[in-house]
Amino acid sequence: DAGVTQSPTHLIKTRGQHVTLRCSPISGHKSVSWYQQVLGQGPQFIFQYYEKEERGRGNFPDRFSARQFPNYSSELNVNALLLGDSALYLCASSLAKGVGGYTFGSGTRLTVV
Amino acid sequence: KQEVTQIPAALSVPEGENLVLNCSFTDSAIYNLQWFRQDPGKGLTSLLLIQSSQREQTSGRLNASLDKSSGRSTLYIAASQPGDSATYLCAVPSTGANNLFFGTGTRLTVIP
């Protein structure tokens, strides 16, 4: 079985631009969460989606948005990029809101210049 | 708000040594705790998941313990190898929600 897949692997954007990151969960998992990890820190929670509905949101500005599709894949969108948005963005899937633990993808490295 | 602390922040040991990584959390009302490994620039690999009803979980040379009442978990690595060099993160669910709170990790270097 494929694990959690994220695309793209790396991305370079200019300040003010918009970016879309994609995630496909493990087959059978209905919950997808997004985390931001800056260098030297632990991941910080951004969003959780379960059954296509937002179930949790971390302390991030409204420039960050996400959605989950009928096939349980998810997109994270960030508008008006700032230099401080440069980070590793991680997607995690679980059966149902953390039941059985979380499986993470390899991440998308976003660099804003 | 759940807070997670990991000690030490960095650890360097010779190959073959046994070692213990520590994790503490402020809110003991958790239903599980998960240990992850992260190689530089990579995603997180789950090592062990301990349910709140368990006290220990083992996988190969790894053993994790959980003491909910004191808000502590330890990850024991036996007979360390250079391939164990990585950052180890512990994570717990936040109070009343289902997202994870992470520590800042312990960066382990195993010297051949």
XYZ file of C-alpha atoms in Angstrom:
225
model
C 0.000 0.000 0.000
C 1.177 3.491 -0.799
C 1.866 5.719 2.170
C 0.913 9.351 2.447
C 1.965 11.132 -0.744
C 2.651 14.839 -1.002
C 3.364 17.007 -3.994
C 5.383 18.838 -4.989
C 8.521 17.830 -3.105
C 10.148 21.239 -3.355
C 8.829 24.632 -4.355
C 10.284 28.111 -4.686
C 7.895 31.067 -4.712
C 8.199 34.848 -4.627
C 6.754 36.996 -1.856
C 3.107 37.847 -2.518
C 2.454 34.787 -4.664
C 0.007 31.998 -3.952
C 0.855 28.312 -3.470
C -1.130 25.068 -3.437
C 0.208 21.937 -1.778
C -1.383 18.528 -2.259
C -1.724 15.419 -0.134
C -3.156 11.948 -0.688
C -3.822 9.938 2.479
C -3.346 6.241 3.007
C -6.174 4.256 1.439
C -8.979 3.922 3.966
C -7.895 6.921 6.030
C -10.535 9.618 6.202
C -8.689 12.252 8.207
C -5.974 14.558 6.866
C -4.009 17.073 8.914
C -1.516 19.731 7.862
C 1.521 20.851 9.849
C 4.186 23.509 9.320
C 7.730 22.850 10.478
C 10.317 25.600 10.503
C 13.978 24.736 10.890
C 14.906 23.566 14.359
C 11.327 23.381 15.640
C 8.700 20.705 16.030
C 5.779 20.679 13.583
C 2.952 23.142 14.286
C -0.668 22.222 13.605
C -2.436 24.123 10.808
C -5.639 22.233 9.912
C -7.417 18.939 10.367
C -10.092 17.635 8.020
C -12.275 14.608 8.626
C -14.975 13.423 6.262
C -14.442 16.540 4.153
C -15.182 18.940 6.992
C -12.767 21.141 8.910
C -12.433 19.692 12.409
C -9.642 21.819 13.792
C -7.574 24.868 13.019
C -4.306 26.030 14.519
C -3.117 29.566 15.155
C -2.417 30.557 11.559
C -3.635 33.627 9.645
C -6.526 33.560 7.194
C -4.013 33.479 4.350
C -3.905 29.744 5.047
C -6.848 27.653 3.857
C -7.456 24.027 3.032
C -10.042 21.634 1.770
C -10.643 17.900 1.528
C -12.085 16.225 -1.524
C -14.569 13.321 -1.813
C -11.649 10.904 -2.295
C -10.174 12.253 1.005
C -7.192 13.908 -0.663
C -6.495 17.428 0.484
C -5.055 20.753 -0.633
C -3.397 23.419 1.476
C -3.473 26.908 0.015
C -1.406 29.859 1.158
C -2.046 33.337 -0.241
C 0.143 36.437 -0.202
C 3.268 34.492 0.707
C 5.699 35.963 3.219
C 9.335 35.094 3.755
C 8.311 33.592 7.086
C 6.144 31.019 5.330
C 9.316 29.227 4.235
C 9.112 25.842 5.927
C 8.552 22.120 5.513
C 4.822 21.454 5.154
C 3.790 18.037 6.380
C 0.593 16.150 5.747
C -0.602 13.390 8.075
C -3.395 10.894 7.658
C -5.254 8.822 10.207
C -8.243 6.526 10.264
C -10.427 8.968 12.147
C -9.075 12.053 13.896
C -6.034 10.365 15.372
C -7.440 6.927 16.078
C -4.573 4.497 15.595
C -2.026 7.267 15.385
C -0.862 9.406 12.496
C 1.176 8.584 9.384
C 3.105 11.448 7.846
C 4.175 12.119 4.298
C 7.650 13.196 3.212
C 6.646 16.844 3.147
C 6.842 19.773 0.755
C 9.786 22.130 1.205
C 8.544 25.648 0.450
C 11.049 28.442 -0.001
C 9.769 32.009 -0.330
C 12.251 34.501 -1.804
C -2.796 24.271 26.163
C -0.663 21.168 25.881
C 3.088 21.766 26.075
C 5.686 19.147 25.244
C 9.322 19.264 26.313
C 12.114 16.976 25.164
C 15.396 16.557 26.956
C 18.192 16.555 25.960
C 18.018 18.766 22.868
C 21.052 16.997 21.426
C 22.928 13.832 22.287
C 26.106 12.300 20.917
C 27.039 8.724 21.832
C 29.507 6.085 20.628
C 28.157 3.160 18.651
C 26.835 0.311 20.773
C 25.735 2.430 23.699
C 22.241 2.199 25.179
C 20.455 5.539 25.538
C 17.283 7.146 26.833
C 15.395 10.091 25.371
C 12.912 11.936 27.548
C 9.577 13.593 26.799
C 7.306 15.422 29.230
C 3.851 16.905 28.665
C 1.716 19.233 30.750
C -1.786 17.839 30.214
C -2.076 14.182 31.199
C -5.563 13.776 29.670
C -4.168 12.128 26.554
C -5.356 8.980 24.815
C -2.043 8.103 23.186
C 1.524 9.252 22.615
C 3.549 8.776 19.469
C 7.322 8.763 18.900
C 8.663 9.771 15.500
C 12.023 9.802 13.782
C 12.988 12.553 11.345
C 16.026 12.524 9.079
C 17.330 15.937 7.936
C 14.924 17.610 5.514
C 12.616 14.597 5.467
C 9.174 13.727 6.748
C 8.311 11.952 9.994
C 8.529 8.187 10.406
C 6.370 6.736 13.150
C 8.350 4.553 15.538
C 5.957 3.656 18.331
C 2.395 4.475 19.348
C 1.463 3.962 22.991
C -2.181 3.974 23.968
C -3.076 5.600 27.288
C -3.986 2.180 28.728
C -0.498 0.842 27.986
C 2.686 1.448 29.919
C 5.178 0.165 27.358
C 5.523 -0.547 23.677
C 8.442 -2.301 21.992
C 9.686 -2.525 18.421
C 13.039 -4.187 17.822
C 15.739 -2.252 19.669
C 13.259 0.469 20.670
C 11.189 0.559 23.824
C 8.873 3.390 24.798
C 7.258 3.830 28.181
C 4.396 6.063 29.228
C 3.519 7.393 32.688
C 0.390 9.470 32.201
C 0.045 10.523 35.822
C 3.465 12.156 35.843
C 3.222 13.388 32.249
C 6.328 11.571 31.051
C 7.458 9.209 28.353
C 10.860 7.742 27.581
C 12.276 6.213 24.433
C 14.989 3.649 25.083
C 17.315 2.698 22.226
C 19.437 -0.383 22.765
C 22.806 -1.008 21.145
C 22.788 2.215 19.149
C 24.021 2.226 15.544
C 25.185 5.060 13.247
C 21.971 4.574 11.265
C 20.031 5.660 14.351
C 21.386 9.193 13.901
C 18.339 11.432 13.409
C 16.012 13.756 15.308
C 13.497 12.016 17.556
C 10.183 13.737 18.237
C 7.411 12.860 20.651
C 3.860 14.033 20.065
C 0.636 13.987 22.062
C -2.937 14.960 21.188
C -4.097 18.329 22.455
C -6.786 18.637 25.102
C -10.271 18.281 23.701
C -9.077 18.051 20.134
C -7.279 15.589 17.968
C -4.286 17.417 16.588
C -0.798 16.672 17.828
C 1.495 18.821 19.925
C 5.163 18.152 19.285
C 8.297 18.693 21.287
C 11.269 20.329 19.593
C 13.004 16.982 19.386
C 16.261 15.366 20.445
C 18.983 15.354 17.793
C 20.880 12.083 18.148
C 24.312 11.422 16.683
C 25.785 7.930 16.965
C 29.533 7.956 16.363
C 31.023 4.883 14.627
